[in-house]
Each structure stands twice: as structure tokens, then as C-alpha cells.
mmCIF file with all atom_site columns, C-alpha atoms in Angstrom:
data_model
loop_
_atom_site.group_PDB
_atom_site.id
_atom_site.type_symbol
_atom_site.label_atom_id
_atom_site.label_alt_id
_atom_site.label_comp_id
_atom_site.label_asym_id
_atom_site.label_entity_id
_atom_site.label_seq_id
_atom_site.pdbx_PDB_ins_code
_atom_site.Cartn_x
_atom_site.Cartn_y
_atom_site.Cartn_z
_atom_site.occupancy
_atom_site.B_iso_or_equiv
_atom_site.pdbx_formal_charge
_atom_site.auth_seq_id
_atom_site.auth_comp_id
_atom_site.auth_asym_id
_atom_site.auth_atom_id
_atom_site.pdbx_PDB_model_num
ATOM 1   C CA . GLU K 1 1   ? 35.003 52.192 -9.150  1.00 92.00 ? 904  GLU K CA 1
ATOM 2   C CA . VAL K 1 2   ? 33.155 50.096 -11.104 1.00 93.00 ? 905  VAL K CA 1
ATOM 3   C CA . GLN K 1 3   ? 32.866 51.592 -14.879 1.00 96.00 ? 906  GLN K CA 1
ATOM 4   C CA . LEU K 1 4   ? 30.617 49.875 -17.172 1.00 97.00 ? 907  LEU K CA 1
ATOM 5   C CA . VAL K 1 5   ? 29.904 52.215 -20.569 1.00 97.00 ? 908  VAL K CA 1
ATOM 6   C CA . GLU K 1 6   ? 27.089 51.348 -23.191 1.00 98.00 ? 909  GLU K CA 1
ATOM 7   C CA . SER K 1 7   ? 26.656 52.202 -26.397 1.00 98.00 ? 910  SER K CA 1
ATOM 8   C CA . GLY K 1 8   ? 25.598 51.033 -29.752 1.00 98.00 ? 911  GLY K CA 1
ATOM 9   C CA . GLY K 1 9   ? 21.672 51.357 -29.146 1.00 97.00 ? 912  GLY K CA 1
ATOM 10  C CA . GLY K 1 10  ? 19.190 52.665 -31.364 1.00 97.00 ? 913  GLY K CA 1
ATOM 11  C CA . LEU K 1 11  ? 16.186 52.087 -33.321 1.00 98.00 ? 914  LEU K CA 1
ATOM 12  C CA . VAL K 1 12  ? 15.687 49.415 -35.641 1.00 98.00 ? 915  VAL K CA 1
ATOM 13  C CA . GLN K 1 13  ? 12.679 47.930 -37.855 1.00 98.00 ? 916  GLN K CA 1
ATOM 14  C CA . PRO K 1 14  ? 11.512 44.687 -37.198 1.00 98.00 ? 917  PRO K CA 1
ATOM 15  C CA . GLY K 1 15  ? 14.368 42.309 -38.368 1.00 98.00 ? 918  GLY K CA 1
ATOM 16  C CA . GLY K 1 16  ? 16.707 44.371 -38.153 1.00 98.00 ? 919  GLY K CA 1
ATOM 17  C CA . SER K 1 17  ? 20.443 44.406 -36.302 1.00 98.00 ? 920  SER K CA 1
ATOM 18  C CA . LEU K 1 18  ? 22.618 46.089 -33.850 1.00 98.00 ? 921  LEU K CA 1
ATOM 19  C CA . ARG K 1 19  ? 25.558 45.486 -32.390 1.00 98.00 ? 922  ARG K CA 1
ATOM 20  C CA . LEU K 1 20  ? 25.791 46.844 -28.924 1.00 98.00 ? 923  LEU K CA 1
ATOM 21  C CA . SER K 1 21  ? 29.668 47.626 -27.005 1.00 98.00 ? 924  SER K CA 1
ATOM 22  C CA . CYS K 1 22  ? 30.645 47.417 -23.042 1.00 98.00 ? 925  CYS K CA 1
ATOM 23  C CA . ALA K 1 23  ? 33.411 49.386 -22.327 1.00 98.00 ? 926  ALA K CA 1
ATOM 24  C CA . ALA K 1 24  ? 35.197 48.392 -19.197 1.00 97.00 ? 927  ALA K CA 1
ATOM 25  C CA . SER K 1 25  ? 37.066 49.512 -16.311 1.00 96.00 ? 928  SER K CA 1
ATOM 26  C CA . GLY K 1 26  ? 38.063 49.961 -12.455 1.00 95.00 ? 929  GLY K CA 1
ATOM 27  C CA . PHE K 1 27  ? 38.108 46.068 -12.104 1.00 94.00 ? 930  PHE K CA 1
ATOM 28  C CA . ARG K 1 28  ? 40.313 43.569 -14.061 1.00 96.00 ? 931  ARG K CA 1
ATOM 29  C CA . PHE K 1 29  ? 38.110 42.457 -16.881 1.00 96.00 ? 932  PHE K CA 1
ATOM 30  C CA . SER K 1 30  ? 38.864 39.633 -17.659 1.00 96.00 ? 933  SER K CA 1
ATOM 31  C CA . TYR K 1 31  ? 38.812 38.161 -14.166 1.00 96.00 ? 934  TYR K CA 1
ATOM 32  C CA . TYR K 1 32  ? 35.081 37.921 -13.711 1.00 96.00 ? 935  TYR K CA 1
ATOM 33  C CA . ALA K 1 33  ? 31.970 36.770 -15.559 1.00 97.00 ? 936  ALA K CA 1
ATOM 34  C CA . MET K 1 34  ? 29.927 39.405 -17.694 1.00 97.00 ? 937  MET K CA 1
ATOM 35  C CA . SER K 1 35  ? 26.535 39.541 -18.741 1.00 97.00 ? 938  SER K CA 1
ATOM 36  C CA . TRP K 1 36  ? 23.812 41.448 -20.917 1.00 98.00 ? 939  TRP K CA 1
ATOM 37  C CA . VAL K 1 37  ? 20.338 41.837 -18.910 1.00 98.00 ? 940  VAL K CA 1
ATOM 38  C CA . ARG K 1 38  ? 17.228 44.492 -20.174 1.00 98.00 ? 941  ARG K CA 1
ATOM 39  C CA . GLN K 1 39  ? 14.693 45.865 -18.227 1.00 97.00 ? 942  GLN K CA 1
ATOM 40  C CA . ALA K 1 40  ? 11.483 46.311 -20.854 1.00 96.00 ? 943  ALA K CA 1
ATOM 41  C CA . PRO K 1 41  ? 8.988  50.013 -20.359 1.00 91.00 ? 944  PRO K CA 1
ATOM 42  C CA . GLY K 1 42  ? 7.400  49.037 -16.981 1.00 94.00 ? 945  GLY K CA 1
ATOM 43  C CA . LYS K 1 43  ? 9.059  45.455 -16.262 1.00 96.00 ? 946  LYS K CA 1
ATOM 44  C CA . GLY K 1 44  ? 11.832 44.263 -13.895 1.00 95.00 ? 947  GLY K CA 1
ATOM 45  C CA . LEU K 1 45  ? 15.563 43.667 -15.194 1.00 96.00 ? 948  LEU K CA 1
ATOM 46  C CA . GLU K 1 46  ? 15.281 40.607 -17.306 1.00 96.00 ? 949  GLU K CA 1
ATOM 47  C CA . TRP K 1 47  ? 18.792 38.798 -17.484 1.00 97.00 ? 950  TRP K CA 1
ATOM 48  C CA . VAL K 1 48  ? 19.600 37.884 -20.938 1.00 98.00 ? 951  VAL K CA 1
ATOM 49  C CA . SER K 1 49  ? 23.385 37.043 -21.766 1.00 98.00 ? 952  SER K CA 1
ATOM 50  C CA . SER K 1 50  ? 26.312 35.765 -19.938 1.00 98.00 ? 953  SER K CA 1
ATOM 51  C CA . ILE K 1 51  ? 29.825 34.817 -20.908 1.00 98.00 ? 954  ILE K CA 1
ATOM 52  C CA . MET K 1 52  ? 32.114 32.991 -18.340 1.00 97.00 ? 955  MET K CA 1
ATOM 53  C CA . ARG K 1 53  ? 36.142 33.883 -17.758 1.00 93.00 ? 956  ARG K CA 1
ATOM 54  C CA . GLY K 1 54  ? 36.398 30.978 -20.135 1.00 90.00 ? 957  GLY K CA 1
ATOM 55  C CA . GLY K 1 55  ? 33.834 31.895 -23.437 1.00 93.00 ? 958  GLY K CA 1
ATOM 56  C CA . SER K 1 56  ? 31.643 30.151 -22.385 1.00 97.00 ? 959  SER K CA 1
ATOM 57  C CA . THR K 1 57  ? 27.980 31.967 -23.190 1.00 98.00 ? 960  THR K CA 1
ATOM 58  C CA . SER K 1 58  ? 24.545 31.264 -21.750 1.00 98.00 ? 961  SER K CA 1
ATOM 59  C CA . TYR K 1 59  ? 21.081 32.748 -23.647 1.00 98.00 ? 962  TYR K CA 1
ATOM 60  C CA . ALA K 1 60  ? 17.790 33.251 -21.771 1.00 98.00 ? 963  ALA K CA 1
ATOM 61  C CA . ALA K 1 61  ? 15.609 31.307 -24.291 1.00 98.00 ? 964  ALA K CA 1
ATOM 62  C CA . ALA K 1 62  ? 13.462 34.360 -25.536 1.00 97.00 ? 965  ALA K CA 1
ATOM 63  C CA . VAL K 1 63  ? 16.994 35.406 -27.273 1.00 98.00 ? 966  VAL K CA 1
ATOM 64  C CA . LYS K 1 64  ? 18.594 32.512 -28.355 1.00 98.00 ? 967  LYS K CA 1
ATOM 65  C CA . GLY K 1 65  ? 20.142 32.056 -31.526 1.00 97.00 ? 968  GLY K CA 1
ATOM 66  C CA . ARG K 1 66  ? 19.537 36.261 -32.154 1.00 98.00 ? 969  ARG K CA 1
ATOM 67  C CA . PHE K 1 67  ? 22.136 37.169 -30.147 1.00 98.00 ? 970  PHE K CA 1
ATOM 68  C CA . THR K 1 68  ? 25.296 36.560 -29.646 1.00 98.00 ? 971  THR K CA 1
ATOM 69  C CA . ILE K 1 69  ? 28.314 37.827 -26.709 1.00 98.00 ? 972  ILE K CA 1
ATOM 70  C CA . SER K 1 70  ? 31.238 37.567 -26.702 1.00 98.00 ? 973  SER K CA 1
ATOM 71  C CA . ARG K 1 71  ? 34.400 39.617 -25.539 1.00 98.00 ? 974  ARG K CA 1
ATOM 72  C CA . ASP K 1 72  ? 38.001 40.816 -25.886 1.00 97.00 ? 975  ASP K CA 1
ATOM 73  C CA . ASN K 1 73  ? 39.928 41.026 -22.590 1.00 96.00 ? 976  ASN K CA 1
ATOM 74  C CA . ALA K 1 74  ? 42.171 43.283 -24.055 1.00 96.00 ? 977  ALA K CA 1
ATOM 75  C CA . LYS K 1 75  ? 40.098 45.919 -24.996 1.00 97.00 ? 978  LYS K CA 1
ATOM 76  C CA . ASN K 1 76  ? 38.164 45.327 -21.446 1.00 97.00 ? 979  ASN K CA 1
ATOM 77  C CA . THR K 1 77  ? 34.623 45.471 -23.565 1.00 98.00 ? 980  THR K CA 1
ATOM 78  C CA . LEU K 1 78  ? 31.705 43.770 -23.898 1.00 98.00 ? 981  LEU K CA 1
ATOM 79  C CA . TYR K 1 79  ? 29.981 43.249 -26.853 1.00 98.00 ? 982  TYR K CA 1
ATOM 80  C CA . LEU K 1 80  ? 26.607 41.759 -27.677 1.00 98.00 ? 983  LEU K CA 1
ATOM 81  C CA . GLN K 1 81  ? 25.182 40.946 -31.246 1.00 98.00 ? 984  GLN K CA 1
ATOM 82  C CA . MET K 1 82  ? 21.334 41.804 -32.015 1.00 98.00 ? 985  MET K CA 1
ATOM 83  C CA . ASN K 1 83  ? 20.401 39.862 -34.998 1.00 98.00 ? 986  ASN K CA 1
ATOM 84  C CA . SER K 1 84  ? 16.594 39.244 -36.521 1.00 98.00 ? 987  SER K CA 1
ATOM 85  C CA . LEU K 1 85  ? 15.398 41.831 -33.840 1.00 98.00 ? 988  LEU K CA 1
ATOM 86  C CA . LYS K 1 86  ? 11.355 41.687 -32.593 1.00 98.00 ? 989  LYS K CA 1
ATOM 87  C CA . THR K 1 87  ? 9.262  44.598 -31.070 1.00 97.00 ? 990  THR K CA 1
ATOM 88  C CA . GLU K 1 88  ? 9.059  42.678 -27.682 1.00 96.00 ? 991  GLU K CA 1
ATOM 89  C CA . ASP K 1 89  ? 13.048 43.094 -27.831 1.00 98.00 ? 992  ASP K CA 1
ATOM 90  C CA . THR K 1 90  ? 13.057 46.488 -26.790 1.00 98.00 ? 993  THR K CA 1
ATOM 91  C CA . ALA K 1 91  ? 14.427 47.845 -23.293 1.00 98.00 ? 994  ALA K CA 1
ATOM 92  C CA . VAL K 1 92  ? 17.160 49.807 -21.685 1.00 98.00 ? 995  VAL K CA 1
ATOM 93  C CA . TYR K 1 93  ? 20.205 47.559 -22.486 1.00 98.00 ? 996  TYR K CA 1
ATOM 94  C CA . TYR K 1 94  ? 23.398 46.914 -19.916 1.00 98.00 ? 997  TYR K CA 1
ATOM 95  C CA . CYS K 1 95  ? 25.818 45.315 -19.606 1.00 97.00 ? 998  CYS K CA 1
ATOM 96  C CA . ALA K 1 96  ? 27.056 43.821 -15.374 1.00 95.00 ? 999  ALA K CA 1
ATOM 97  C CA . ILE K 1 97  ? 29.337 41.957 -13.512 1.00 95.00 ? 1000 ILE K CA 1
ATOM 98  C CA . ASP K 1 98  ? 27.340 38.805 -13.765 1.00 92.00 ? 1001 ASP K CA 1
ATOM 99  C CA . ILE K 1 99  ? 26.679 39.024 -9.925  1.00 88.00 ? 1002 ILE K CA 1
ATOM 100 C CA . PRO K 1 100 ? 22.669 38.526 -9.523  1.00 87.00 ? 1003 PRO K CA 1
ATOM 101 C CA . PRO K 1 101 ? 20.832 41.369 -8.872  1.00 91.00 ? 1004 PRO K CA 1
ATOM 102 C CA . TYR K 1 102 ? 23.257 42.695 -11.170 1.00 89.00 ? 1005 TYR K CA 1
ATOM 103 C CA . ASP K 1 103 ? 23.995 46.148 -8.954  1.00 87.00 ? 1006 ASP K CA 1
ATOM 104 C CA . ASP K 1 104 ? 27.589 46.951 -10.641 1.00 88.00 ? 1007 ASP K CA 1
ATOM 105 C CA . ARG K 1 105 ? 25.662 47.631 -14.517 1.00 90.00 ? 1008 ARG K CA 1
ATOM 106 C CA . GLY K 1 106 ? 26.351 50.583 -16.584 1.00 91.00 ? 1009 GLY K CA 1
ATOM 107 C CA . GLN K 1 107 ? 23.862 53.082 -17.149 1.00 94.00 ? 1010 GLN K CA 1
ATOM 108 C CA . GLY K 1 108 ? 22.337 51.516 -20.403 1.00 96.00 ? 1011 GLY K CA 1
ATOM 109 C CA . THR K 1 109 ? 21.473 51.355 -23.787 1.00 98.00 ? 1012 THR K CA 1
ATOM 110 C CA . GLN K 1 110 ? 17.987 52.215 -25.598 1.00 98.00 ? 1013 GLN K CA 1
ATOM 111 C CA . VAL K 1 111 ? 16.697 49.798 -27.984 1.00 98.00 ? 1014 VAL K CA 1
ATOM 112 C CA . THR K 1 112 ? 13.794 50.258 -29.933 1.00 98.00 ? 1015 THR K CA 1
ATOM 113 C CA . VAL K 1 113 ? 11.887 47.940 -32.846 1.00 98.00 ? 1016 VAL K CA 1
ATOM 114 C CA . SER K 1 114 ? 10.085 49.311 -34.166 1.00 97.00 ? 1017 SER K CA 1
ATOM 115 C CA . SER K 1 115 ? 8.745  50.081 -38.085 1.00 95.00 ? 1018 SER K CA 1
#
């Protein structure tokens, strides 16, 4: 059974930083591309970033240059380093196996950017 557990969310001021983590189990993590997706209040699921098995990365235009996705296959863990956070980054962040519509995702971690 696929299990994905996110952590690291919280309340941060605009311009601040957070690092999200996602612990994966129940599947061969290193074999899969992984993604971060988010859902803001009242909006649908939005793709944020992906990392391929070989480590190549891609980002949504809204976060490019501010967020960095990475993975540690030895630890079965996915990360998202978020810098220069903006109020519009407020959302629940999910890690997911990179297969749209991202049904295999965790329970999410709340990120709130507010002064």
C-alpha cells in the first residue's frame, strides 16, 4: 500500500522559507517520478514541481526560481525547499507519485504565508 506522509508546513511571513518533507513507503520509491502539488482554499489541485527518477526537475512558472525539489532515494524521502514565500503560496501541499491526477498522494501539510 502506498503511503506518503508530508511534514514541515506551518505559518511563515512573506519572504520567509520552509522545507517540506515527504516520507514514502509501500512502493519502490526510487523507481518513480515524484511531484508536489498544492490546493489553495476554494481552488483545485495545482501542480507545483516534479523530479524524475534520474533527478531532472521541473517547476510551475509561479514557483520557478523560488522552490527547489529534491529526493533522497536512500531515505525514501522527497523534499521541497520553499524560499521567498508569497501570500499566494498559501495552500495545503501534497506529495504524490507523478501520475496525474495525482490520486496517490499524502494527507497534506498546511503552509500559510501571512504577516
